[in-house]
mmCIF file with all atom_site columns, C-alpha atoms in Angstrom:
data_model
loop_
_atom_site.group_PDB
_atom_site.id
_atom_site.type_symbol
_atom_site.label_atom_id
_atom_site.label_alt_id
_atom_site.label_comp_id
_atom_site.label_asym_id
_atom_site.label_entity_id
_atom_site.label_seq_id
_atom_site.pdbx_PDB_ins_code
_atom_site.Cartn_x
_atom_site.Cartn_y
_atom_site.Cartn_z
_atom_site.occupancy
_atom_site.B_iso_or_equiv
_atom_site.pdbx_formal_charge
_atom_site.auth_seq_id
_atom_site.auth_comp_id
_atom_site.auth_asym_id
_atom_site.auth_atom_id
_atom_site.pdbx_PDB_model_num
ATOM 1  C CA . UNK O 1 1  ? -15.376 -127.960 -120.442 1.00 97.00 ? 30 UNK O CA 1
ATOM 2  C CA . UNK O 1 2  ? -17.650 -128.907 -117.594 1.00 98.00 ? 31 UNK O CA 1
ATOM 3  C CA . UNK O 1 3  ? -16.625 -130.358 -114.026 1.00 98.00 ? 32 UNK O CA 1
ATOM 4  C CA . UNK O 1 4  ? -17.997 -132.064 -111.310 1.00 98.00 ? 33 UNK O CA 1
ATOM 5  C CA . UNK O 1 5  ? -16.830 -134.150 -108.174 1.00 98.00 ? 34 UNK O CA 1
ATOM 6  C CA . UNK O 1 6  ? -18.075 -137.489 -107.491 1.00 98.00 ? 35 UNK O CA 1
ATOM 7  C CA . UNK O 1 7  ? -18.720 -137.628 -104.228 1.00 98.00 ? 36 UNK O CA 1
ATOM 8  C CA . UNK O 1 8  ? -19.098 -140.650 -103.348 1.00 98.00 ? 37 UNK O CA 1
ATOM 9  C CA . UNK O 1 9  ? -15.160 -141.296 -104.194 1.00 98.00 ? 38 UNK O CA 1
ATOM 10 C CA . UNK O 1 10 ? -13.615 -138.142 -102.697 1.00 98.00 ? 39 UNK O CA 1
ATOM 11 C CA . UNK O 1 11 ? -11.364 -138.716 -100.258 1.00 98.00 ? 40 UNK O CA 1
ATOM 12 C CA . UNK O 1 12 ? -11.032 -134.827 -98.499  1.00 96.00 ? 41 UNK O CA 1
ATOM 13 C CA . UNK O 1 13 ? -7.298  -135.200 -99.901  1.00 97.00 ? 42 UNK O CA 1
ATOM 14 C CA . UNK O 1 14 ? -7.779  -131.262 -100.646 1.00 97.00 ? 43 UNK O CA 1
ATOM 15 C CA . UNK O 1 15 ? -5.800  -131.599 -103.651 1.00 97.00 ? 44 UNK O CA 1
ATOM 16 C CA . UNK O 1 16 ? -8.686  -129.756 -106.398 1.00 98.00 ? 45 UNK O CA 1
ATOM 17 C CA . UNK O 1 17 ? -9.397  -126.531 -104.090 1.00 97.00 ? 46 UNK O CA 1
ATOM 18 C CA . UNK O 1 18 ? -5.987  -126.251 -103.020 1.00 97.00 ? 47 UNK O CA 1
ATOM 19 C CA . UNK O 1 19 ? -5.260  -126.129 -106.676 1.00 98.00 ? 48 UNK O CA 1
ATOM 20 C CA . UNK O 1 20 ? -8.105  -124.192 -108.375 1.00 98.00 ? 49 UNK O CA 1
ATOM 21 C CA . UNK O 1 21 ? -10.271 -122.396 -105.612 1.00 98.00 ? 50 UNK O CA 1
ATOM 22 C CA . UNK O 1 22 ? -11.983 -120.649 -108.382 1.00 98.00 ? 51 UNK O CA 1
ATOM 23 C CA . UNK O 1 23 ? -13.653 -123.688 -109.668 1.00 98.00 ? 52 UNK O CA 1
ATOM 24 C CA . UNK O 1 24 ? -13.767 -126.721 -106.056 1.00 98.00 ? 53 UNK O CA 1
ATOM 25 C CA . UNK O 1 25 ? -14.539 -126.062 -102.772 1.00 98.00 ? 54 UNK O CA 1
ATOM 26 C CA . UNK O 1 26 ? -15.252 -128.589 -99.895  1.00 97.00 ? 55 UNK O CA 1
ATOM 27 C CA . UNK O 1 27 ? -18.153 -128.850 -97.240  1.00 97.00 ? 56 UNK O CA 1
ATOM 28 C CA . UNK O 1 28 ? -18.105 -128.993 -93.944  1.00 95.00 ? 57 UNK O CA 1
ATOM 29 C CA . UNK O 1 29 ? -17.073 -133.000 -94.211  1.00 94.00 ? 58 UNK O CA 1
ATOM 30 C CA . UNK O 1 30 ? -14.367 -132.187 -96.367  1.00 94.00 ? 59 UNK O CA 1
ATOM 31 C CA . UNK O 1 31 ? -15.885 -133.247 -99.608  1.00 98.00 ? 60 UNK O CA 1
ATOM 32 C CA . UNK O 1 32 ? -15.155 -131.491 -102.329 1.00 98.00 ? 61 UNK O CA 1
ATOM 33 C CA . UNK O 1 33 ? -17.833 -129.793 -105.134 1.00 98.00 ? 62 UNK O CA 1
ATOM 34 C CA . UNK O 1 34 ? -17.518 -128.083 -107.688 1.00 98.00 ? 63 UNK O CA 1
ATOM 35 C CA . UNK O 1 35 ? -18.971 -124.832 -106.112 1.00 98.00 ? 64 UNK O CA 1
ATOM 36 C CA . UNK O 1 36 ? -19.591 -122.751 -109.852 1.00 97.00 ? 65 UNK O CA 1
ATOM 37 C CA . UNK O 1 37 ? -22.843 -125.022 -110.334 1.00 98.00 ? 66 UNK O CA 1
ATOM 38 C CA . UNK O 1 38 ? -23.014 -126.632 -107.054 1.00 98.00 ? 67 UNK O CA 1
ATOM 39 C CA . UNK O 1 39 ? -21.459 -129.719 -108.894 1.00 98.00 ? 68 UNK O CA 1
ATOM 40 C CA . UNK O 1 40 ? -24.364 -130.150 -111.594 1.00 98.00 ? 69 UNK O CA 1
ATOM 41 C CA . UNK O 1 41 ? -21.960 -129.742 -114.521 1.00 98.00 ? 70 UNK O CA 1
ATOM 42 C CA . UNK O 1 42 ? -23.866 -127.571 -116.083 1.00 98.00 ? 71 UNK O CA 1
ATOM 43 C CA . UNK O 1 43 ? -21.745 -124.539 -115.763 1.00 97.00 ? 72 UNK O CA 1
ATOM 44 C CA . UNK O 1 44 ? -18.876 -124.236 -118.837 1.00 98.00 ? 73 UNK O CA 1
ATOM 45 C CA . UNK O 1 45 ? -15.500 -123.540 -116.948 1.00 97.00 ? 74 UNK O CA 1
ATOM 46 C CA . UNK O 1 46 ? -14.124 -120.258 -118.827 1.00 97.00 ? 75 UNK O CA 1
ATOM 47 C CA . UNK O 1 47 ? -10.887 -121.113 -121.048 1.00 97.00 ? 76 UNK O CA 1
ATOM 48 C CA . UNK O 1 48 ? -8.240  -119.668 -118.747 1.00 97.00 ? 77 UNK O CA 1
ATOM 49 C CA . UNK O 1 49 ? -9.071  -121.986 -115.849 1.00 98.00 ? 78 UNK O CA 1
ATOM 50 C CA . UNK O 1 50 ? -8.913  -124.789 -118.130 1.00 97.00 ? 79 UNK O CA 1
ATOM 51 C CA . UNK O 1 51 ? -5.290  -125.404 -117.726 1.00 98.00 ? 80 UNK O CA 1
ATOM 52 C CA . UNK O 1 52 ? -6.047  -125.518 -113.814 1.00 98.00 ? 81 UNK O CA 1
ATOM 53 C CA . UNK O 1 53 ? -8.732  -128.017 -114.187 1.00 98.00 ? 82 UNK O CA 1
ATOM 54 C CA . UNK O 1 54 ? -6.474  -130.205 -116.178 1.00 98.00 ? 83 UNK O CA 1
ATOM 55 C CA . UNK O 1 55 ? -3.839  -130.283 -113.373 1.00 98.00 ? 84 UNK O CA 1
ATOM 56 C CA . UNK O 1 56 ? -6.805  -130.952 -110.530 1.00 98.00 ? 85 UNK O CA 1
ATOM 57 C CA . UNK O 1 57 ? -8.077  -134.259 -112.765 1.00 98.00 ? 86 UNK O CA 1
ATOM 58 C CA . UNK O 1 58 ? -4.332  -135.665 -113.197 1.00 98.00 ? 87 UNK O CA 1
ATOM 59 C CA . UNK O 1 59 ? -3.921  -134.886 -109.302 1.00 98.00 ? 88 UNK O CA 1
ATOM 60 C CA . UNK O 1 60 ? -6.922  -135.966 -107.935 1.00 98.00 ? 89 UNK O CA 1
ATOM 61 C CA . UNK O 1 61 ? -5.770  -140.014 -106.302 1.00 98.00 ? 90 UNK O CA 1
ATOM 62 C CA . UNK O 1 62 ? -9.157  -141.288 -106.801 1.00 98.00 ? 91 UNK O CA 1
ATOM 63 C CA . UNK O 1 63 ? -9.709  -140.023 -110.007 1.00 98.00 ? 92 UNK O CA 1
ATOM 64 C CA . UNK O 1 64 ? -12.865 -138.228 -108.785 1.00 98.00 ? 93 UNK O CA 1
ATOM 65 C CA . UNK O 1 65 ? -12.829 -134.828 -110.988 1.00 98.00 ? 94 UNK O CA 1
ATOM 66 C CA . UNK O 1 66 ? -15.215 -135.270 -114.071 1.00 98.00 ? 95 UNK O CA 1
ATOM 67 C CA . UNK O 1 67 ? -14.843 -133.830 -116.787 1.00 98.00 ? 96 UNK O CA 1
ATOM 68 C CA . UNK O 1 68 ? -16.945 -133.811 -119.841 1.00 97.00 ? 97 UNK O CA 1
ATOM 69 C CA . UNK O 1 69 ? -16.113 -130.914 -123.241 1.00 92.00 ? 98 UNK O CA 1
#
C-alpha cells in the first residue's frame, strides 16, 4: 500500500498523526502529509502499519487519506 494526503481537503482535524505518527505528520498550518515520501506516494507502507493506515482512512471526516495497493 501507498498513502498520501490531499491537501487541499484536510481539515487539521489531527485525526491520521494522532493515529499513526509513523506514517502522517502535519506542517506548520496544520495540514497533514504523509511525511515517509513527503506525500508523493511513492513510498510502500511496510505490512505492520497497514492495519494503522486502514483505521486513519475510515477516520479521516473528509475522506482525505489516499490510498492506492
Amino acid at each position: 500500500m501507498k498513502t498520501k494526503v490531499n491537501r487541499e481537503t484536510c481539515i487539521s482535524c489531527g485525526n491520521c498523526y494522532s493515529i499513526c505518527p509513523e506514517i502522517f505528520e502535519c506542517d506548520e498550518e496544520g495540514i497533514a502529509f504523509c511525511h515517509l515520501d513527503n506525500n508523493k506516494m511513492e513510498v510502500t507502507i511496510d505490512a505492520y502499519l497497514e492495519k494503522s493506515l486502514i483505521d486513519c482512512v475510515e477516520c479521516c471526516p473528509t475522506e482525505s487519506i489516499l490510498v492506492r495497493k
